Amino acid sequence: ESAVFEAGYSQMERHGLQARMLAIADMTQPSTAKRLVVIDLEEKKVVLRTWVSHGQNSGELMAERFSNRDGSHQTSLGLYRVGSAIVSPKHGHALLLHGLDQGVNDGALRREVIIHSADYVSAEFIAAHGRLGRSWGCPAVSRDDMARVIDLLADDGLLYVAGA
């Protein structure tokens, strides 16, 4: 976990960015793990640890394939600036994502890759299916966590999506 944090932090520095909140989605872990961690960099502490989905064409339990292509339905790796809170016609309250890594995740806005909530991100879904449900490439969180994720990350947070 510390290696993934170090990678995310060094990406932040490489882009010359500062943020109070850094979210890390560790796609090297199975979707049944609480693999989304939000770190308050000023307080130097974890403020949220929860589930996050990966794209349906990235894999089943594990995310193994990644893409920046339209229509791939895969997760994109790399560093994102979290934009404003929006209301998605399909998903309700959500957060825009601006991919900062050229050719890796810079198609996020065009692909409509956002942080949104979904019923398939829940303990009940894991119990029934042995894994989380999967998105079309969005890092989706549980309905219970969405308001907190917006509160922590909207407008100036960063998200680092790590993969194998």
Tab-separated table of C-alpha atoms in Angstrom:
chain	number	residue	atom	x	y	z
A	1	GLU	CA	0.000	0.000	0.000
A	2	SER	CA	2.849	2.421	0.771
A	3	ALA	CA	4.379	1.748	-2.681
A	4	VAL	CA	1.096	2.747	-4.337
A	5	PHE	CA	0.897	5.885	-2.187
A	6	GLU	CA	4.493	6.782	-3.097
A	7	ALA	CA	3.717	6.305	-6.804
A	8	GLY	CA	0.648	8.544	-6.526
A	9	TYR	CA	2.527	11.198	-4.579
A	10	SER	CA	5.420	11.208	-7.058
A	11	GLN	CA	2.928	11.591	-9.954
A	12	MET	CA	1.454	14.576	-8.144
A	13	GLU	CA	4.929	16.112	-7.777
A	14	ARG	CA	5.833	15.299	-11.405
A	15	HIS	CA	2.798	17.302	-12.525
A	16	GLY	CA	3.775	20.128	-10.146
A	17	LEU	CA	0.484	19.844	-8.283
A	18	GLN	CA	-0.438	20.422	-4.683
A	19	ALA	CA	-3.602	19.114	-3.069
A	20	ARG	CA	-4.941	18.571	0.387
A	21	MET	CA	-6.750	15.355	-0.584
A	22	LEU	CA	-5.184	12.546	-2.591
A	23	ALA	CA	-7.413	9.581	-3.408
A	24	ILE	CA	-5.739	6.363	-4.485
A	25	ALA	CA	-7.633	3.615	-6.299
A	26	ASP	CA	-5.369	0.579	-6.062
A	27	MET	CA	-6.469	-1.589	-8.980
A	28	THR	CA	-3.781	-4.167	-8.132
A	29	GLN	CA	-6.167	-5.351	-5.378
A	30	PRO	CA	-9.365	-7.363	-6.001
A	31	SER	CA	-12.639	-5.426	-6.178
A	32	THR	CA	-13.742	-7.075	-2.912
A	33	ALA	CA	-10.994	-5.116	-1.088
A	34	LYS	CA	-11.623	-1.584	0.125
A	35	ARG	CA	-9.087	-0.372	-2.428
A	36	LEU	CA	-10.039	3.330	-2.592
A	37	VAL	CA	-8.183	5.313	0.052
A	38	VAL	CA	-8.526	9.075	0.552
A	39	ILE	CA	-5.582	10.669	2.335
A	40	ASP	CA	-5.566	14.104	3.923
A	41	LEU	CA	-2.017	15.176	3.074
A	42	GLU	CA	-2.024	18.078	5.560
A	43	GLU	CA	-3.156	15.923	8.488
A	44	LYS	CA	-1.178	12.931	7.132
A	45	LYS	CA	-4.025	10.500	7.738
A	46	VAL	CA	-6.474	8.265	5.920
A	47	VAL	CA	-9.929	9.865	6.027
A	48	LEU	CA	-11.822	7.277	3.961
A	49	ARG	CA	-11.258	3.675	2.900
A	50	THR	CA	-13.929	2.090	0.723
A	51	TRP	CA	-14.788	0.002	-2.327
A	52	VAL	CA	-14.361	1.246	-5.891
A	53	SER	CA	-15.373	-0.477	-9.108
A	54	HIS	CA	-13.379	-0.995	-12.282
A	55	GLY	CA	-14.507	-1.140	-15.896
A	56	GLN	CA	-16.363	-4.238	-17.110
A	57	ASN	CA	-13.784	-4.934	-19.831
A	58	SER	CA	-10.891	-4.506	-17.394
A	59	GLY	CA	-11.572	-7.873	-15.736
A	60	GLU	CA	-13.828	-9.754	-13.346
A	61	LEU	CA	-12.565	-9.792	-9.730
A	62	MET	CA	-9.232	-8.214	-10.730
A	63	ALA	CA	-8.647	-5.281	-13.086
A	64	GLU	CA	-6.153	-6.609	-15.618
A	65	ARG	CA	-6.699	-4.513	-18.772
A	66	PHE	CA	-6.708	-0.714	-19.014
A	67	SER	CA	-7.534	1.727	-21.794
A	68	ASN	CA	-8.041	5.397	-22.619
A	69	ARG	CA	-10.131	4.549	-25.716
A	70	ASP	CA	-13.751	5.582	-26.253
A	71	GLY	CA	-16.103	2.636	-25.909
A	72	SER	CA	-13.478	0.383	-24.309
A	73	HIS	CA	-15.448	0.110	-21.038
A	74	GLN	CA	-12.056	-0.190	-19.340
A	75	THR	CA	-10.525	1.672	-16.432
A	76	SER	CA	-7.820	4.253	-17.253
A	77	LEU	CA	-4.759	4.457	-15.026
A	78	GLY	CA	-2.845	7.544	-13.913
A	79	LEU	CA	-3.411	10.858	-12.194
A	80	TYR	CA	-6.639	12.857	-12.400
A	81	ARG	CA	-7.645	16.267	-11.125
A	82	VAL	CA	-11.073	15.977	-9.547
A	83	GLY	CA	-13.358	18.636	-10.968
A	84	SER	CA	-16.676	20.012	-9.932
A	85	ALA	CA	-19.635	18.173	-8.497
A	86	ILE	CA	-22.293	17.579	-11.128
A	87	VAL	CA	-25.627	15.822	-11.362
A	88	SER	CA	-25.388	13.120	-14.007
A	89	PRO	CA	-28.684	12.310	-15.749
A	90	LYS	CA	-27.831	8.611	-15.419
A	91	HIS	CA	-26.026	8.397	-12.068
A	92	GLY	CA	-27.114	11.376	-9.940
A	93	HIS	CA	-24.511	13.220	-7.883
A	94	ALA	CA	-21.064	12.751	-9.385
A	95	LEU	CA	-17.619	14.301	-9.825
A	96	LEU	CA	-15.939	15.251	-13.093
A	97	LEU	CA	-12.467	13.817	-13.708
A	98	HIS	CA	-9.727	15.517	-15.724
A	99	GLY	CA	-7.106	12.988	-16.851
A	100	LEU	CA	-3.623	14.515	-16.596
A	101	ASP	CA	-1.566	11.810	-18.305
A	102	GLN	CA	-1.429	12.169	-22.072
A	103	GLY	CA	-2.430	9.021	-23.920
A	104	VAL	CA	-3.143	7.240	-20.612
A	105	ASN	CA	-6.231	8.955	-19.168
A	106	ASP	CA	-6.600	12.277	-21.012
A	107	GLY	CA	-9.771	10.950	-22.683
A	108	ALA	CA	-11.650	10.946	-19.354
A	109	LEU	CA	-13.902	13.937	-20.062
A	110	ARG	CA	-14.630	12.807	-23.620
A	111	ARG	CA	-15.386	9.272	-22.376
A	112	GLU	CA	-17.559	10.726	-19.572
A	113	VAL	CA	-15.454	8.938	-16.958
A	114	ILE	CA	-16.716	10.314	-13.635
A	115	ILE	CA	-16.827	9.297	-9.998
A	116	HIS	CA	-20.424	8.243	-9.364
A	117	SER	CA	-22.290	5.934	-7.026
A	118	ALA	CA	-23.829	2.611	-7.984
A	119	ASP	CA	-25.902	-0.123	-6.350
A	120	TYR	CA	-23.345	-2.683	-7.571
A	121	VAL	CA	-20.736	-1.231	-5.200
A	122	SER	CA	-21.929	-2.768	-1.929
A	123	ALA	CA	-21.392	-5.561	0.576
A	124	GLU	CA	-24.641	-7.137	-0.672
A	125	PHE	CA	-23.361	-7.288	-4.257
A	126	ILE	CA	-20.062	-8.826	-3.122
A	127	ALA	CA	-21.939	-11.420	-1.041
A	128	ALA	CA	-24.123	-12.356	-4.017
A	129	HIS	CA	-21.470	-12.333	-6.780
A	130	GLY	CA	-18.064	-12.725	-5.125
A	131	ARG	CA	-16.928	-9.367	-6.560
A	132	LEU	CA	-18.164	-5.823	-7.079
A	133	GLY	CA	-20.193	-4.965	-10.121
A	134	ARG	CA	-18.344	-3.155	-12.886
A	135	SER	CA	-18.774	0.203	-14.563
A	136	TRP	CA	-18.079	1.338	-18.128
A	137	GLY	CA	-14.702	2.622	-16.906
A	138	CYS	CA	-15.773	4.956	-14.101
A	139	PRO	CA	-14.415	4.585	-10.575
A	140	ALA	CA	-17.850	4.053	-8.982
A	141	VAL	CA	-18.356	4.060	-5.210
A	142	SER	CA	-21.213	3.011	-2.947
A	143	ARG	CA	-24.346	5.130	-2.569
A	144	ASP	CA	-23.512	5.447	1.143
A	145	ASP	CA	-20.077	6.947	0.432
A	146	MET	CA	-20.865	9.312	-2.455
A	147	ALA	CA	-21.680	12.424	-0.392
A	148	ARG	CA	-18.466	12.009	1.619
A	149	VAL	CA	-16.398	11.466	-1.557
A	150	ILE	CA	-17.841	14.688	-3.028
A	151	ASP	CA	-17.172	16.539	0.218
A	152	LEU	CA	-13.540	15.372	0.326
A	153	LEU	CA	-12.544	15.620	-3.343
A	154	ALA	CA	-14.704	18.140	-5.260
A	155	ASP	CA	-12.846	20.932	-7.067
A	156	ASP	CA	-9.322	20.435	-5.793
A	157	GLY	CA	-8.707	16.789	-4.934
A	158	LEU	CA	-6.531	14.406	-6.918
A	159	LEU	CA	-7.187	10.792	-7.836
A	160	TYR	CA	-4.430	8.332	-8.681
A	161	VAL	CA	-5.509	5.057	-10.284
A	162	ALA	CA	-2.784	2.434	-9.862
A	163	GLY	CA	-2.631	-0.802	-11.833
A	164	ALA	CA	-0.319	-3.719	-12.403
